[in-house]
């Protein structure tokens, strides 16, 4: 069993794409006569899967399987069209992942994104060689902010939850990772640092981070 491992959320954590999810949801809502502000999106939507988001945004709709699938496909197609010209990893991430891989630290991705968006992201980001495992919310009973997704990711990379380091940008994600008993690093792509009072570390991007820096953060836990 590896001594420790790293789990990355995807949206807003590996790439700064939440502004484009926001734009896509706003366009989707506008077409249906509902206004969605950035503040409401960040507080209520970011980090949730599409089913939970649609039920939140349109609670009086009856979302049968076909209607849900059509709505999800429409919104995500909007997102990919808007984001494709702009997609790139957050600063410093590729170098950090390369360094972790060099030191044989297992890397998982735990995301609420739908499979088409995961494929879209990994087709455009130069990160695939560094990732050992990808888990999404379709594989667990409860999505974020429940801890299930993180526990599954830890299990897949064969690392105990308490020695996993999680990088997250959303309130739901940070809450879920903390509930999973993991070491949590919040990245401020979606929220200001003050929004994460319980995170163990807070970063702006990955510039200057290395295997050695991450190890120094989690070392105290490893010694207990």
XYZ file of N, CA and C in Angstrom:
672
model
N 0.852 -1.206 0.000
C 0.000 0.000 0.000
C 0.887 1.255 0.000
N 0.642 2.211 -0.914
C 1.435 3.451 -0.905
C 1.256 4.201 0.416
N 2.282 4.932 0.802
C 2.240 5.660 2.070
C 1.172 6.757 2.042
N 1.045 7.431 0.901
C 0.045 8.491 0.766
C -0.315 8.668 -0.703
N -1.395 9.402 -0.958
C -1.842 9.612 -2.326
C -2.540 10.955 -2.457
N -2.788 11.341 -3.706
C -3.388 12.639 -3.990
C -4.642 12.448 -4.845
N -5.698 13.158 -4.457
C -6.968 13.127 -5.199
C -7.287 14.548 -5.652
N -7.506 14.715 -6.940
C -7.900 16.005 -7.493
C -9.358 15.978 -7.910
N -10.108 16.983 -7.520
C -11.365 17.280 -8.204
C -10.983 17.719 -9.622
N -11.940 17.817 -10.527
C -11.608 18.233 -11.892
C -12.014 19.688 -12.171
N -13.320 19.950 -12.212
C -13.795 21.299 -12.566
C -13.364 22.312 -11.511
N -12.674 23.353 -11.950
C -12.242 24.405 -11.040
C -10.984 24.066 -10.264
N -10.515 22.824 -10.402
C -9.349 22.367 -9.637
C -8.205 21.982 -10.568
N -8.522 21.257 -11.642
C -7.509 20.948 -12.647
C -7.499 22.009 -13.749
N -8.631 22.631 -13.958
C -8.758 23.693 -14.960
C -9.755 24.710 -14.427
N -9.573 25.958 -14.809
C -10.430 27.028 -14.278
C -11.637 27.208 -15.192
N -12.530 26.219 -15.161
C -13.638 26.188 -16.120
C -14.985 26.574 -15.536
N -15.042 26.830 -14.218
C -16.346 27.132 -13.631
C -17.029 28.355 -14.231
N -16.281 29.410 -14.637
C -16.969 30.523 -15.300
C -17.751 30.085 -16.548
N -17.268 29.020 -17.200
C -17.935 28.546 -18.415
C -19.119 27.639 -18.083
N -19.025 26.885 -16.968
C -20.206 26.158 -16.485
C -21.290 27.162 -16.075
N -20.871 28.229 -15.418
C -21.826 29.276 -15.021
C -22.521 29.851 -16.249
N -21.742 30.218 -17.269
C -22.326 30.789 -18.495
C -23.300 29.819 -19.162
N -22.926 28.543 -19.161
C -23.793 27.526 -19.773
C -25.097 27.368 -18.988
N -24.994 27.314 -17.647
C -26.208 27.213 -16.831
C -27.061 28.485 -16.970
N -26.427 29.644 -17.055
C -27.188 30.891 -17.206
C -27.956 30.898 -18.520
N -27.300 30.455 -19.602
C -27.971 30.388 -20.907
C -29.117 29.377 -20.873
N -28.874 28.239 -20.221
C -29.891 27.191 -20.083
C -31.102 27.739 -19.316
N -30.828 28.445 -18.214
C -31.908 28.990 -17.376
C -32.658 30.123 -18.083
N -31.910 30.989 -18.749
C -32.524 32.136 -19.429
C -33.555 31.675 -20.454
N -33.229 30.617 -21.157
C -34.130 30.042 -22.162
C -35.446 29.588 -21.527
N -35.391 29.288 -20.225
C -36.566 28.776 -19.511
C -37.144 29.801 -18.537
N -36.690 31.057 -18.666
C -37.275 32.146 -17.883
C -36.844 32.190 -16.426
N -35.708 31.571 -16.127
C -35.207 31.616 -14.747
C -33.868 32.337 -14.724
N -33.682 33.242 -13.782
C -32.418 33.973 -13.666
C -31.503 33.243 -12.689
N -30.243 33.104 -13.052
C -29.248 32.479 -12.181
C -28.078 33.444 -12.032
N -27.845 33.911 -10.816
C -26.733 34.833 -10.572
C -25.455 34.046 -10.277
N -24.336 34.715 -10.386
C -23.060 34.074 -10.067
C -23.021 33.668 -8.596
N -23.540 34.522 -7.730
C -23.541 34.223 -6.295
C -24.344 32.967 -5.995
N -25.541 32.852 -6.583
C -26.374 31.670 -6.368
C -25.672 30.424 -6.921
N -25.050 30.569 -8.074
C -24.335 29.444 -8.673
C -23.236 28.939 -7.732
N -22.428 29.861 -7.214
C -21.314 29.464 -6.356
C -21.778 28.858 -5.036
N -22.868 29.380 -4.488
C -23.369 28.899 -3.192
C -24.168 27.600 -3.308
N -24.935 27.462 -4.388
C -25.921 26.383 -4.455
C -25.665 25.323 -5.527
N -24.882 25.663 -6.546
C -24.767 24.772 -7.704
C -23.373 24.172 -7.839
N -22.339 24.988 -7.703
C -20.966 24.531 -7.933
C -20.633 23.308 -7.084
N -20.138 22.254 -7.744
C -19.779 21.020 -7.033
C -20.866 19.973 -7.035
N -22.106 20.368 -7.387
C -23.207 19.391 -7.450
C -23.233 18.738 -8.833
N -23.797 17.526 -8.892
C -23.966 16.925 -10.206
C -25.190 17.528 -10.905
N -25.355 17.211 -12.186
C -26.407 17.853 -12.982
C -27.813 17.535 -12.488
N -28.032 16.313 -12.059
C -29.369 15.939 -11.590
C -29.774 16.771 -10.372
N -28.852 16.863 -9.413
C -29.130 17.672 -8.217
C -29.304 19.144 -8.575
N -28.528 19.623 -9.538
C -28.620 21.025 -9.970
C -29.964 21.308 -10.621
N -30.397 20.433 -11.518
C -31.679 20.630 -12.206
C -32.838 20.592 -11.214
N -32.765 19.694 -10.253
C -33.825 19.614 -9.239
C -33.833 20.858 -8.362
N -32.651 21.417 -8.118
C -32.579 22.668 -7.349
C -33.114 23.844 -8.161
N -32.685 23.960 -9.408
C -33.062 25.119 -10.234
C -34.536 25.102 -10.621
N -35.050 23.897 -10.889
C -36.441 23.766 -11.357
C -37.176 22.719 -10.510
N -37.446 23.053 -9.236
C -37.994 22.058 -8.304
C -39.406 21.593 -8.649
N -40.119 22.365 -9.471
C -41.511 21.998 -9.786
C -41.619 21.161 -11.061
N -40.490 20.959 -11.725
C -40.491 20.100 -12.920
C -40.465 18.636 -12.492
N -41.059 17.785 -13.308
C -40.934 16.347 -13.038
C -39.851 15.819 -13.976
N -38.718 15.473 -13.393
C -37.551 15.085 -14.184
C -37.528 13.573 -14.389
N -38.260 13.105 -15.415
C -38.158 11.682 -15.727
C -36.820 11.436 -16.437
N -36.518 10.177 -16.664
C -35.189 9.797 -17.160
C -34.851 10.464 -18.499
N -35.802 10.467 -19.419
C -35.555 11.024 -20.760
C -35.381 12.536 -20.709
N -36.233 13.207 -19.945
C -36.170 14.666 -19.828
C -34.857 15.097 -19.166
N -34.453 14.341 -18.160
C -33.207 14.616 -17.444
C -32.011 14.465 -18.387
N -32.000 13.389 -19.155
C -30.897 13.130 -20.088
C -30.796 14.231 -21.145
N -31.951 14.674 -21.654
C -31.964 15.726 -22.687
C -31.460 17.053 -22.119
N -31.900 17.388 -20.902
C -31.488 18.647 -20.270
C -29.987 18.641 -19.985
N -29.475 17.528 -19.472
C -28.043 17.418 -19.183
C -27.219 17.542 -20.459
N -27.670 16.868 -21.513
C -26.937 16.911 -22.785
C -26.919 18.331 -23.354
N -28.049 19.031 -23.247
C -28.134 20.408 -23.753
C -27.173 21.331 -23.012
N -27.215 21.263 -21.685
C -26.356 22.153 -20.890
C -24.881 21.855 -21.126
N -24.513 20.590 -21.147
C -23.098 20.238 -21.277
C -22.567 20.511 -22.680
N -23.417 20.406 -23.681
C -23.011 20.778 -25.035
C -22.715 22.281 -25.104
N -23.560 23.075 -24.435
C -23.320 24.524 -24.330
C -21.967 24.786 -23.677
N -21.708 24.098 -22.581
C -20.450 24.275 -21.837
C -19.244 23.952 -22.701
N -19.262 22.805 -23.382
C -18.087 22.396 -24.169
C -17.828 23.366 -25.319
N -18.898 23.854 -25.939
C -18.756 24.825 -27.029
C -18.130 26.118 -26.521
N -18.581 26.580 -25.351
C -18.064 27.825 -24.774
C -16.607 27.683 -24.327
N -16.254 26.520 -23.775
C -14.954 26.375 -23.118
C -13.834 25.873 -24.029
N -14.173 25.143 -25.080
C -13.145 24.506 -25.923
C -12.015 25.449 -26.356
N -12.301 26.699 -26.747
C -11.198 27.573 -27.180
C -10.290 28.031 -26.037
N -10.700 27.813 -24.796
C -9.982 28.397 -23.653
C -9.324 27.360 -22.733
N -9.555 26.078 -22.964
C -9.174 25.052 -21.988
C -7.655 24.904 -21.838
N -7.194 24.879 -20.605
C -5.791 24.627 -20.282
C -5.704 24.293 -18.784
N -4.641 23.598 -18.359
C -4.520 23.280 -16.928
C -4.256 24.545 -16.114
N -4.646 24.522 -14.848
C -4.309 25.617 -13.940
C -2.784 25.672 -13.788
N -2.264 26.892 -13.663
C -0.816 27.117 -13.611
C -0.122 26.215 -12.596
N 0.908 25.529 -13.043
C 1.730 24.701 -12.158
C 1.255 23.270 -11.997
N 0.049 22.952 -12.482
C -0.506 21.620 -12.217
C 0.261 20.526 -12.953
N 0.584 20.750 -14.216
C 1.284 19.710 -14.978
C 2.629 19.387 -14.327
N 3.365 20.418 -13.914
C 4.671 20.202 -13.272
C 4.526 19.445 -11.950
N 3.484 19.784 -11.177
C 3.254 19.090 -9.905
C 2.917 17.627 -10.139
N 2.010 17.360 -11.072
C 1.633 15.967 -11.353
C 2.836 15.170 -11.844
N 3.646 15.784 -12.679
C 4.843 15.104 -13.187
C 5.780 14.730 -12.022
N 5.947 15.660 -11.071
C 6.814 15.432 -9.915
C 6.252 14.336 -9.013
N 4.940 14.348 -8.809
C 4.304 13.301 -7.996
C 4.502 11.933 -8.649
N 4.323 11.884 -9.961
C 4.474 10.614 -10.681
C 5.915 10.114 -10.598
N 6.869 11.043 -10.690
C 8.284 10.710 -10.586
C 8.590 10.043 -9.241
N 7.877 10.474 -8.196
C 8.068 9.916 -6.853
C 7.068 8.794 -6.546
N 6.380 8.320 -7.588
C 5.460 7.169 -7.498
C 4.320 7.386 -6.496
N 3.839 8.637 -6.428
C 2.667 8.942 -5.596
C 1.425 8.722 -6.444
N 0.486 7.858 -6.024
C -0.707 7.612 -6.830
C -1.605 8.840 -6.905
N -2.184 9.049 -8.078
C -3.041 10.211 -8.336
C -4.406 9.732 -8.825
N -5.457 10.218 -8.155
C -6.828 9.936 -8.586
C -7.532 11.242 -8.907
N -8.550 11.154 -9.761
C -9.462 12.273 -10.022
C -10.833 11.843 -9.534
N -11.447 12.677 -8.698
C -12.796 12.397 -8.177
C -13.685 13.573 -8.563
N -14.610 13.354 -9.472
C -15.342 14.463 -10.067
C -16.837 14.193 -10.173
N -17.617 15.265 -10.097
C -19.061 15.175 -10.329
C -19.402 15.337 -11.807
N -18.384 15.556 -12.637
C -18.625 15.793 -14.065
C -19.183 14.549 -14.745
N -19.934 14.775 -15.827
C -20.471 13.654 -16.589
C -19.370 13.078 -17.489
N -19.485 11.804 -17.896
C -18.412 11.146 -18.662
C -17.962 11.917 -19.902
N -18.920 12.527 -20.628
C -18.554 13.271 -21.839
C -17.626 14.440 -21.513
N -17.864 15.091 -20.365
C -17.019 16.224 -19.972
C -15.656 15.771 -19.458
N -15.624 14.613 -18.823
C -14.338 14.058 -18.392
C -13.489 13.745 -19.625
N -14.109 13.094 -20.610
C -13.386 12.770 -21.855
C -12.938 14.040 -22.566
N -13.817 15.031 -22.622
C -13.502 16.319 -23.247
C -12.296 16.962 -22.567
N -12.300 16.983 -21.229
C -11.202 17.607 -20.486
C -9.890 16.880 -20.731
N -9.908 15.564 -20.602
C -8.668 14.804 -20.713
C -8.134 14.774 -22.146
N -9.021 14.958 -23.121
C -8.570 15.047 -24.519
C -7.824 16.353 -24.780
N -8.134 17.391 -23.980
C -7.546 18.714 -24.200
C -6.418 19.054 -23.218
N -6.338 18.328 -22.100
C -5.334 18.640 -21.074
C -4.191 17.625 -21.143
N -2.935 18.071 -21.005
C -1.796 17.141 -21.123
C -1.497 16.422 -19.804
N -2.540 15.862 -19.168
C -2.393 15.327 -17.811
C -2.658 13.825 -17.710
N -3.215 13.236 -18.757
C -3.636 11.833 -18.708
C -2.534 10.867 -18.262
N -1.266 11.049 -18.706
C -0.234 10.082 -18.305
C 0.025 10.031 -16.803
N -0.392 11.054 -16.080
C -0.089 11.120 -14.645
C -1.216 10.563 -13.767
N -2.385 10.323 -14.358
C -3.579 9.957 -13.585
C -3.745 8.444 -13.555
N -3.846 7.891 -12.343
C -4.004 6.441 -12.195
C -5.461 6.000 -12.243
N -6.351 6.819 -11.682
C -7.747 6.419 -11.498
C -8.655 7.635 -11.670
N -9.801 7.435 -12.314
C -10.823 8.487 -12.390
C -12.126 7.901 -11.871
N -12.738 8.568 -10.886
C -14.044 8.144 -10.403
C -15.016 9.308 -10.543
N -16.266 8.977 -10.855
C -17.285 10.026 -10.964
C -18.505 9.645 -10.149
N -19.416 10.602 -10.001
C -20.525 10.404 -9.062
C -21.514 9.336 -9.511
N -21.448 8.909 -10.778
C -22.309 7.808 -11.232
C -21.891 6.484 -10.588
N -20.690 6.439 -10.024
C -20.165 5.209 -9.443
C -20.469 5.062 -7.948
N -21.097 6.077 -7.362
C -21.403 6.019 -5.924
C -22.877 6.349 -5.693
N -23.353 5.966 -4.519
C -24.765 6.207 -4.193
C -25.022 7.691 -3.935
N -24.107 8.337 -3.230
C -24.287 9.746 -2.870
C -23.132 10.579 -3.410
N -23.455 11.616 -4.204
C -22.432 12.511 -4.724
C -21.999 13.522 -3.671
N -21.076 14.413 -4.055
C -20.638 15.484 -3.155
C -21.852 16.315 -2.731
N -21.939 16.740 -1.482
C -20.918 16.793 -0.441
C -20.784 15.540 0.429
N -21.409 14.427 0.043
C -21.169 13.174 0.778
C -19.723 12.727 0.538
N -19.161 11.944 1.434
C -17.754 11.525 1.296
C -17.526 10.342 0.360
N -18.604 9.741 -0.145
C -18.510 8.464 -0.876
C -17.496 8.468 -2.019
N -17.501 9.542 -2.817
C -16.636 9.613 -3.998
C -15.156 9.582 -3.600
N -14.836 10.255 -2.509
C -13.444 10.295 -2.044
C -13.027 8.943 -1.488
N -13.924 8.302 -0.774
C -13.614 6.975 -0.249
C -13.358 5.987 -1.389
N -14.175 6.079 -2.437
C -13.984 5.195 -3.592
C -12.636 5.472 -4.264
N -12.301 6.752 -4.424
C -11.019 7.113 -5.045
C -9.850 6.571 -4.221
N -9.926 6.715 -2.898
C -8.866 6.210 -2.019
C -8.730 4.696 -2.139
N -9.873 4.027 -2.184
C -9.878 2.568 -2.320
C -9.213 2.142 -3.627
N -9.521 2.881 -4.705
C -8.993 2.533 -6.041
C -7.487 2.732 -6.141
N -6.944 3.720 -5.398
C -5.485 3.909 -5.434
C -4.800 3.219 -4.249
N -5.604 2.483 -3.472
C -5.085 1.658 -2.373
C -4.361 2.495 -1.311
N -4.994 3.622 -0.936
C -4.432 4.513 0.080
C -5.490 4.734 1.161
N -5.092 4.691 2.419
C -6.033 4.936 3.514
C -6.564 6.372 3.423
N -7.871 6.595 3.669
C -8.444 7.943 3.558
C -7.673 9.008 4.332
N -7.208 8.667 5.542
C -6.540 9.677 6.369
C -5.168 10.079 5.819
N -4.639 9.319 4.857
C -3.361 9.701 4.243
C -3.537 10.109 2.779
N -4.763 10.498 2.429
C -5.036 11.084 1.114
C -5.052 12.601 1.235
N -4.453 13.271 0.257
C -4.530 14.724 0.164
C -5.463 15.069 -0.995
N -6.480 15.881 -0.712
C -7.489 16.244 -1.710
C -7.342 17.713 -2.093
N -7.373 17.979 -3.402
C -7.420 19.348 -3.910
C -8.833 19.611 -4.413
N -9.455 20.662 -3.898
C -10.858 20.974 -4.211
C -11.064 22.485 -4.308
N -12.051 22.882 -5.120
C -12.368 24.314 -5.232
C -13.759 24.657 -4.727
N -14.654 23.684 -4.653
C -16.050 23.991 -4.313
C -16.330 23.772 -2.834
N -17.364 24.455 -2.343
C -17.779 24.280 -0.948
C -18.243 22.853 -0.710
N -19.019 22.302 -1.659
C -19.487 20.921 -1.538
C -18.320 19.939 -1.541
N -17.341 20.196 -2.388
C -16.189 19.310 -2.487
C -15.340 19.312 -1.235
N -15.049 20.494 -0.719
C -14.252 20.596 0.505
C -14.983 19.914 1.662
N -16.282 20.155 1.755
C -17.075 19.526 2.819
C -17.014 18.003 2.722
N -17.155 17.485 1.498
C -17.126 16.034 1.294
C -15.772 15.423 1.628
N -14.700 16.102 1.219
C -13.350 15.585 1.485
C -13.027 15.607 2.978
N -13.472 16.662 3.655
C -13.279 16.717 5.116
C -14.075 15.611 5.796
N -15.306 15.394 5.335
C -16.143 14.321 5.898
C -15.511 12.948 5.682
N -14.733 12.824 4.602
C -14.057 11.549 4.308
C -12.831 11.348 5.180
N -12.484 12.368 5.979
C -11.343 12.262 6.874
C -10.008 12.525 6.204
N -10.041 13.259 5.098
C -8.824 13.471 4.314
C -8.199 14.843 4.588
N -6.959 14.999 4.139
C -6.227 16.266 4.244
C -6.652 17.114 3.060
N -7.191 18.296 3.303
C -7.844 19.065 2.235
C -7.103 20.362 1.926
N -6.790 20.528 0.642
C -6.189 21.759 0.136
C -7.230 22.436 -0.752
N -7.667 23.621 -0.356
C -8.658 24.366 -1.141
C -7.940 25.294 -2.113
N -8.422 25.337 -3.352
C -7.867 26.240 -4.358
C -8.895 27.328 -4.646
N -8.435 28.574 -4.705
C -9.359 29.715 -4.711
C -9.765 30.162 -6.117
N -10.076 29.203 -6.984
C -10.563 29.565 -8.322
C -12.028 30.008 -8.281
N -12.797 29.448 -7.351
C -14.244 29.713 -7.296
C -14.671 30.544 -6.092
N -13.922 30.458 -5.009
C -14.279 31.167 -3.777
C -13.031 31.811 -3.181
N -13.235 32.877 -2.418
C -12.128 33.504 -1.688
C -11.677 32.579 -0.555
N -10.461 32.798 -0.091
C -9.877 31.954 0.966
C -10.766 31.880 2.207
N -11.457 32.982 2.525
C -12.302 33.013 3.738
C -13.430 31.994 3.698
N -13.766 31.508 2.514
C -14.866 30.532 2.387
C -14.457 29.140 2.881
N -13.157 28.957 3.168
C -12.659 27.625 3.523
C -11.988 27.624 4.900
N -12.726 27.942 5.954
C -12.092 28.027 7.273
C -11.565 26.693 7.788
N -12.079 25.576 7.252
C -11.687 24.271 7.790
C -10.672 23.533 6.911
N -10.326 24.113 5.753
C -9.314 23.481 4.899
C -7.961 23.503 5.605
N -7.154 22.490 5.346
C -5.837 22.409 5.982
C -4.840 23.374 5.341
N -4.986 23.585 4.036
C -4.147 24.537 3.306
C -5.017 25.235 2.266
N -4.598 26.428 1.859
C -5.308 27.159 0.802
C -4.271 27.646 -0.206
N -4.551 27.424 -1.506
C -3.630 27.852 -2.567
C -4.398 28.651 -3.622
N -3.652 29.446 -4.381
C -4.234 30.212 -5.497
C -4.109 29.408 -6.794
N -2.948 28.795 -6.987
C -2.726 27.857 -8.090
C -1.600 26.915 -7.645
N -1.040 26.134 -8.583
C -0.064 25.111 -8.202
C 1.382 25.562 -8.400
N 1.567 26.810 -8.779
C 2.912 27.310 -9.058
C 3.834 27.109 -7.852
N 4.971 26.467 -8.109
C 5.963 26.271 -7.049
C 5.707 25.070 -6.156
N 4.561 24.408 -6.302
C 4.296 23.226 -5.468
C 5.049 22.018 -6.012
N 5.448 21.150 -5.115
C 6.224 19.969 -5.495
C 5.840 18.801 -4.595
N 6.341 17.632 -4.947
C 6.171 16.457 -4.094
C 6.675 16.760 -2.677
N 7.839 17.413 -2.571
C 8.434 17.699 -1.266
C 7.535 18.607 -0.426
N 6.932 19.616 -1.065
C 6.049 20.539 -0.342
C 4.807 19.815 0.163
N 4.198 19.020 -0.693
C 2.998 18.281 -0.297
C 3.317 17.283 0.817
N 4.468 16.637 0.699
C 4.868 15.671 1.726
C 5.065 16.363 3.072
N 5.627 17.565 3.041
C 5.829 18.305 4.296
C 4.496 18.669 4.942
N 3.473 18.881 4.126
C 2.145 19.206 4.665
C 1.511 18.003 5.354
N 1.623 16.853 4.721
C 0.878 15.680 5.217
C 1.714 14.824 6.180
N 2.995 15.155 6.319
C 3.929 14.330 7.111
C 3.437 14.075 8.531
N 2.884 15.109 9.158
C 2.429 14.966 10.544
C 1.376 13.865 10.668
N 0.481 13.808 9.691
C -0.543 12.750 9.700
C 0.079 11.373 9.508
N 1.073 11.291 8.653
C 1.694 10.001 8.357
C 2.419 9.421 9.576
N 2.838 10.300 10.455
C 3.597 9.866 11.624
C 2.711 9.362 12.770
N 1.387 9.563 12.634
C 0.490 9.109 13.702
C -0.133 7.758 13.375
